[in-house]
Short mmCIF file of N, CA, C and O in Angstrom, two decimals:
data_model
loop_
_atom_site.label_atom_id
_atom_site.label_comp_id
_atom_site.label_asym_id
_atom_site.label_seq_id
_atom_site.Cartn_x
_atom_site.Cartn_y
_atom_site.Cartn_z
N MET A 202 9.48 8.83 42.67
CA MET A 202 8.71 9.42 41.64
C MET A 202 7.34 9.59 42.15
O MET A 202 6.51 8.85 42.73
N LYS A 203 6.79 10.74 41.68
CA LYS A 203 5.39 11.04 42.32
C LYS A 203 4.38 10.53 41.29
O LYS A 203 4.58 10.05 40.33
N ARG A 204 3.18 10.26 41.94
CA ARG A 204 2.13 9.76 41.39
C ARG A 204 1.68 10.40 40.10
O ARG A 204 1.61 9.53 39.08
N ARG A 205 1.74 11.48 39.91
CA ARG A 205 1.16 12.22 38.75
C ARG A 205 2.41 12.04 37.61
O ARG A 205 2.02 11.78 36.36
N GLU A 206 3.66 12.03 38.08
CA GLU A 206 4.62 11.78 37.16
C GLU A 206 4.62 10.25 36.44
O GLU A 206 4.85 9.88 35.22
N PHE A 207 4.15 9.41 37.46
CA PHE A 207 4.00 7.94 37.00
C PHE A 207 2.97 7.84 35.90
O PHE A 207 3.09 7.15 34.94
N ILE A 208 1.75 8.35 36.28
CA ILE A 208 0.55 8.45 35.36
C ILE A 208 0.91 8.89 34.01
O ILE A 208 0.47 8.36 33.00
N THR A 209 1.65 10.23 33.97
CA THR A 209 2.04 10.80 32.74
C THR A 209 2.92 9.71 32.04
O THR A 209 2.78 9.44 30.66
N LEU A 210 4.05 9.10 32.51
CA LEU A 210 4.79 8.19 31.93
C LEU A 210 4.14 6.87 31.35
O LEU A 210 4.36 6.62 30.24
N VAL A 211 3.17 6.52 32.10
CA VAL A 211 2.39 5.19 31.74
C VAL A 211 1.48 5.72 30.47
O VAL A 211 1.52 4.89 29.75
N GLY A 212 0.85 6.80 30.50
CA GLY A 212 -0.01 7.07 29.71
C GLY A 212 0.61 7.36 28.25
O GLY A 212 0.15 7.10 27.19
N GLY A 213 1.99 7.99 28.40
CA GLY A 213 2.61 8.31 26.94
C GLY A 213 3.22 7.07 26.46
O GLY A 213 3.20 6.80 25.23
N ALA A 214 3.43 5.93 27.38
CA ALA A 214 3.87 4.75 26.81
C ALA A 214 2.78 4.04 25.95
O ALA A 214 2.96 3.26 25.19
N ALA A 215 1.55 4.12 26.62
CA ALA A 215 0.53 3.44 26.20
C ALA A 215 0.08 4.11 24.70
O ALA A 215 -0.40 3.44 23.86
N ALA A 216 0.21 5.41 24.60
CA ALA A 216 -0.15 6.10 23.34
C ALA A 216 1.02 6.05 22.30
O ALA A 216 0.72 6.23 21.18
N TRP A 217 2.14 5.43 22.68
CA TRP A 217 3.23 5.53 21.53
C TRP A 217 2.82 4.69 20.37
O TRP A 217 3.04 5.07 19.25
N PRO A 218 2.24 3.47 20.47
CA PRO A 218 2.07 2.72 19.24
C PRO A 218 0.84 3.37 18.52
O PRO A 218 0.99 3.23 17.16
N LEU A 219 -0.02 4.03 19.06
CA LEU A 219 -1.07 4.59 18.26
C LEU A 219 -0.52 5.93 17.49
O LEU A 219 -0.78 6.05 16.33
N ALA A 220 0.34 6.60 18.03
CA ALA A 220 1.09 7.59 17.43
C ALA A 220 1.99 7.19 16.21
O ALA A 220 1.91 7.74 15.21
N ALA A 221 2.71 5.97 16.37
CA ALA A 221 3.61 5.52 15.37
C ALA A 221 2.82 5.04 14.24
O ALA A 221 3.10 5.31 13.08
N ARG A 222 1.58 4.42 14.43
CA ARG A 222 0.76 3.83 13.40
C ARG A 222 0.15 5.03 12.68
O ARG A 222 0.00 4.80 11.52
N ALA A 223 -0.19 6.07 13.33
CA ALA A 223 -0.84 7.09 12.72
C ALA A 223 -0.12 7.79 11.62
O ALA A 223 -0.48 8.47 10.72
N GLN A 224 1.29 7.71 11.81
CA GLN A 224 2.18 8.44 10.86
C GLN A 224 2.57 7.77 9.89
O GLN A 224 3.31 8.24 8.69
N GLN A 225 2.12 6.54 9.59
CA GLN A 225 2.49 5.75 8.35
C GLN A 225 1.74 6.04 7.21
O GLN A 225 0.43 6.50 7.45
N SER A 226 2.25 6.26 6.13
CA SER A 226 1.56 6.86 4.87
C SER A 226 0.87 5.60 4.26
O SER A 226 1.27 4.45 4.55
N ALA A 227 -0.14 5.88 3.66
CA ALA A 227 -0.98 4.94 2.98
C ALA A 227 -0.26 4.46 1.58
O ALA A 227 0.45 5.12 1.12
N MET A 228 -0.50 3.00 1.30
CA MET A 228 0.20 2.65 0.24
C MET A 228 -0.56 2.96 -1.06
O MET A 228 -1.78 3.00 -0.92
N PRO A 229 0.21 3.65 -2.08
CA PRO A 229 -0.56 4.05 -3.39
C PRO A 229 -1.19 2.80 -3.92
O PRO A 229 -0.93 1.81 -4.10
N VAL A 230 -2.42 3.07 -4.55
CA VAL A 230 -2.94 2.03 -5.42
C VAL A 230 -3.06 2.63 -6.74
O VAL A 230 -3.50 3.76 -7.10
N ILE A 231 -2.57 1.65 -7.64
CA ILE A 231 -2.52 1.93 -9.18
C ILE A 231 -3.56 1.21 -10.06
O ILE A 231 -3.68 0.05 -9.64
N GLY A 232 -4.36 1.88 -10.76
CA GLY A 232 -5.49 1.36 -11.46
C GLY A 232 -4.84 0.90 -12.87
O GLY A 232 -4.45 1.78 -13.37
N PHE A 233 -5.02 -0.40 -13.20
CA PHE A 233 -4.75 -0.77 -14.55
C PHE A 233 -5.98 -1.15 -15.26
O PHE A 233 -6.69 -2.40 -14.93
N LEU A 234 -6.36 -0.43 -16.33
CA LEU A 234 -7.66 -0.79 -17.12
C LEU A 234 -7.21 -1.11 -18.44
O LEU A 234 -6.54 -0.47 -19.16
N ASN A 235 -7.85 -2.36 -19.02
CA ASN A 235 -7.50 -2.54 -20.36
C ASN A 235 -8.98 -3.31 -20.99
O ASN A 235 -9.53 -4.09 -20.21
N SER A 236 -9.09 -3.05 -22.30
CA SER A 236 -10.17 -3.51 -22.90
C SER A 236 -9.95 -5.01 -23.25
O SER A 236 -11.05 -5.83 -23.66
N ALA A 237 -8.77 -5.56 -23.36
CA ALA A 237 -8.39 -6.94 -23.63
C ALA A 237 -8.62 -7.85 -22.54
O ALA A 237 -9.12 -7.44 -21.57
N SER A 238 -8.06 -9.05 -22.64
CA SER A 238 -8.18 -10.11 -21.32
C SER A 238 -6.60 -10.14 -21.09
O SER A 238 -5.79 -9.76 -21.68
N LEU A 239 -6.63 -10.70 -19.80
CA LEU A 239 -5.19 -10.95 -19.28
C LEU A 239 -4.34 -11.75 -20.14
O LEU A 239 -3.28 -11.42 -20.34
N GLU A 240 -5.01 -12.77 -20.65
CA GLU A 240 -4.17 -13.75 -21.62
C GLU A 240 -3.63 -12.98 -22.83
O GLU A 240 -2.62 -13.34 -23.35
N ALA A 241 -4.34 -12.05 -23.31
CA ALA A 241 -3.96 -11.41 -24.68
C ALA A 241 -3.05 -10.24 -24.41
O ALA A 241 -2.27 -10.03 -25.25
N PHE A 242 -2.88 -9.82 -23.10
CA PHE A 242 -2.02 -8.62 -22.75
C PHE A 242 -1.22 -8.93 -21.74
O PHE A 242 -0.60 -8.22 -20.99
N ALA A 243 -0.76 -10.16 -21.49
CA ALA A 243 0.15 -10.71 -20.53
C ALA A 243 1.57 -9.91 -20.69
O ALA A 243 2.24 -9.71 -19.63
N ASP A 244 2.21 -9.93 -21.99
CA ASP A 244 3.38 -9.29 -22.13
C ASP A 244 3.35 -7.94 -21.68
O ASP A 244 4.28 -7.10 -21.27
N GLY A 245 2.22 -7.17 -21.92
CA GLY A 245 2.03 -5.75 -21.53
C GLY A 245 1.94 -5.67 -19.92
O GLY A 245 2.67 -4.61 -19.41
N VAL A 246 1.44 -6.54 -19.31
CA VAL A 246 1.50 -6.44 -17.85
C VAL A 246 2.81 -6.66 -17.34
O VAL A 246 3.42 -5.97 -16.51
N THR A 247 3.42 -7.65 -17.98
CA THR A 247 5.03 -7.77 -17.45
C THR A 247 5.79 -6.50 -17.64
O THR A 247 6.52 -6.17 -16.68
N ALA A 248 5.72 -5.80 -18.79
CA ALA A 248 6.32 -4.62 -19.19
C ALA A 248 5.97 -3.62 -18.16
O ALA A 248 6.90 -2.64 -17.67
N PHE A 249 4.53 -3.53 -17.86
CA PHE A 249 4.06 -2.47 -16.96
C PHE A 249 4.69 -2.62 -15.68
O PHE A 249 5.38 -1.64 -14.94
N ARG A 250 4.78 -3.85 -15.09
CA ARG A 250 5.47 -4.20 -13.66
C ARG A 250 6.95 -3.76 -13.73
O ARG A 250 7.46 -3.31 -12.84
N ALA A 251 7.73 -4.11 -14.90
CA ALA A 251 9.12 -3.72 -14.89
C ALA A 251 9.18 -2.36 -14.97
O ALA A 251 10.28 -1.87 -14.38
N GLY A 252 8.49 -1.66 -15.66
CA GLY A 252 8.54 -0.12 -15.48
C GLY A 252 8.43 0.26 -14.22
O GLY A 252 9.04 1.39 -13.61
N LEU A 253 7.50 -0.12 -13.48
CA LEU A 253 7.14 0.35 -12.16
C LEU A 253 8.46 0.10 -11.25
O LEU A 253 8.68 0.64 -10.44
N ASN A 254 8.97 -1.33 -11.45
CA ASN A 254 10.25 -1.52 -10.86
C ASN A 254 11.47 -0.63 -11.01
O ASN A 254 12.15 -0.32 -9.91
N GLU A 255 11.38 -0.11 -12.20
CA GLU A 255 12.44 0.73 -12.35
C GLU A 255 12.33 2.27 -11.82
O GLU A 255 13.31 2.58 -11.52
N THR A 256 11.14 2.54 -11.54
CA THR A 256 10.72 3.64 -10.86
C THR A 256 10.73 3.59 -9.16
O THR A 256 10.60 4.36 -8.65
N GLY A 257 10.96 2.28 -8.94
CA GLY A 257 10.93 1.98 -7.24
C GLY A 257 9.67 1.53 -6.81
O GLY A 257 9.70 1.54 -5.39
N TYR A 258 8.70 1.25 -7.50
CA TYR A 258 7.54 0.73 -7.09
C TYR A 258 7.36 -0.85 -7.12
O TYR A 258 7.57 -1.31 -8.35
N VAL A 259 7.18 -1.46 -6.23
CA VAL A 259 7.20 -3.05 -6.19
C VAL A 259 5.71 -3.38 -5.78
O VAL A 259 5.48 -2.98 -4.59
N GLU A 260 5.03 -4.14 -6.78
CA GLU A 260 3.68 -4.62 -6.29
C GLU A 260 3.68 -5.45 -4.92
O GLU A 260 4.48 -6.37 -4.74
N GLY A 261 2.84 -5.05 -4.03
CA GLY A 261 2.84 -5.72 -2.75
C GLY A 261 3.69 -5.08 -1.68
O GLY A 261 3.38 -5.58 -0.50
N GLN A 262 4.80 -4.46 -2.03
CA GLN A 262 5.60 -3.92 -0.94
C GLN A 262 5.34 -2.38 -0.74
O GLN A 262 5.17 -2.11 0.41
N ASN A 263 5.33 -1.53 -1.87
CA ASN A 263 5.03 -0.24 -1.58
C ASN A 263 4.13 0.33 -2.65
O ASN A 263 3.92 1.63 -2.68
N ALA A 264 3.39 -0.55 -3.30
CA ALA A 264 2.23 0.02 -4.12
C ALA A 264 1.36 -1.41 -4.38
O ALA A 264 1.79 -2.32 -4.32
N ALA A 265 0.04 -0.92 -4.55
CA ALA A 265 -0.86 -2.09 -4.75
C ALA A 265 -1.35 -1.66 -6.18
O ALA A 265 -1.61 -0.59 -6.59
N ILE A 266 -1.77 -2.78 -7.05
CA ILE A 266 -2.30 -2.59 -8.36
C ILE A 266 -3.58 -3.21 -8.43
O ILE A 266 -3.67 -4.46 -8.04
N GLU A 267 -4.57 -2.49 -8.79
CA GLU A 267 -5.77 -3.18 -9.10
C GLU A 267 -6.05 -3.25 -10.68
O GLU A 267 -6.08 -2.43 -11.41
N TYR A 268 -6.23 -4.63 -11.05
CA TYR A 268 -6.28 -4.96 -12.48
C TYR A 268 -7.87 -4.99 -12.79
O TYR A 268 -8.60 -5.63 -12.01
N ARG A 269 -8.16 -4.39 -13.89
CA ARG A 269 -9.67 -4.54 -14.40
C ARG A 269 -9.56 -4.94 -15.99
O ARG A 269 -9.07 -4.19 -16.70
N TRP A 270 -10.34 -6.10 -16.40
CA TRP A 270 -10.29 -6.41 -17.75
C TRP A 270 -11.63 -6.55 -18.34
O TRP A 270 -12.44 -7.01 -17.63
N ALA A 271 -11.86 -6.13 -19.45
CA ALA A 271 -13.01 -6.13 -20.17
C ALA A 271 -13.51 -7.14 -20.82
O ALA A 271 -14.44 -7.58 -21.53
N GLN A 272 -12.38 -8.11 -21.05
CA GLN A 272 -12.46 -9.26 -21.87
C GLN A 272 -13.08 -9.13 -23.23
O GLN A 272 -13.72 -9.95 -23.95
N GLY A 273 -12.58 -7.98 -24.01
CA GLY A 273 -13.18 -7.65 -25.28
C GLY A 273 -14.41 -7.21 -25.28
O GLY A 273 -15.05 -6.89 -26.54
N GLN A 274 -15.22 -6.85 -24.38
CA GLN A 274 -16.57 -6.53 -24.36
C GLN A 274 -16.64 -5.08 -24.35
O GLN A 274 -15.67 -4.26 -23.96
N LYS A 275 -17.55 -4.32 -25.02
CA LYS A 275 -17.66 -2.97 -25.19
C LYS A 275 -18.82 -2.59 -24.33
O LYS A 275 -19.71 -3.01 -23.99
#
């Protein structure tokens, strides 16, 4: 094996993890906004998560959910 071929082989092996990581898609983030509090809307959150599961999205696995509650304040 020639020196140039060896350097090319080692350089390609070192760049492989960087290329594989760059091709991963970002996890979608879903925003959940409600004027109530979590305690008042717990059944709604459960139904929301069930609906997402039906469409193939699982919180923490292939989707992130950001919850924001106004606690009844305007």
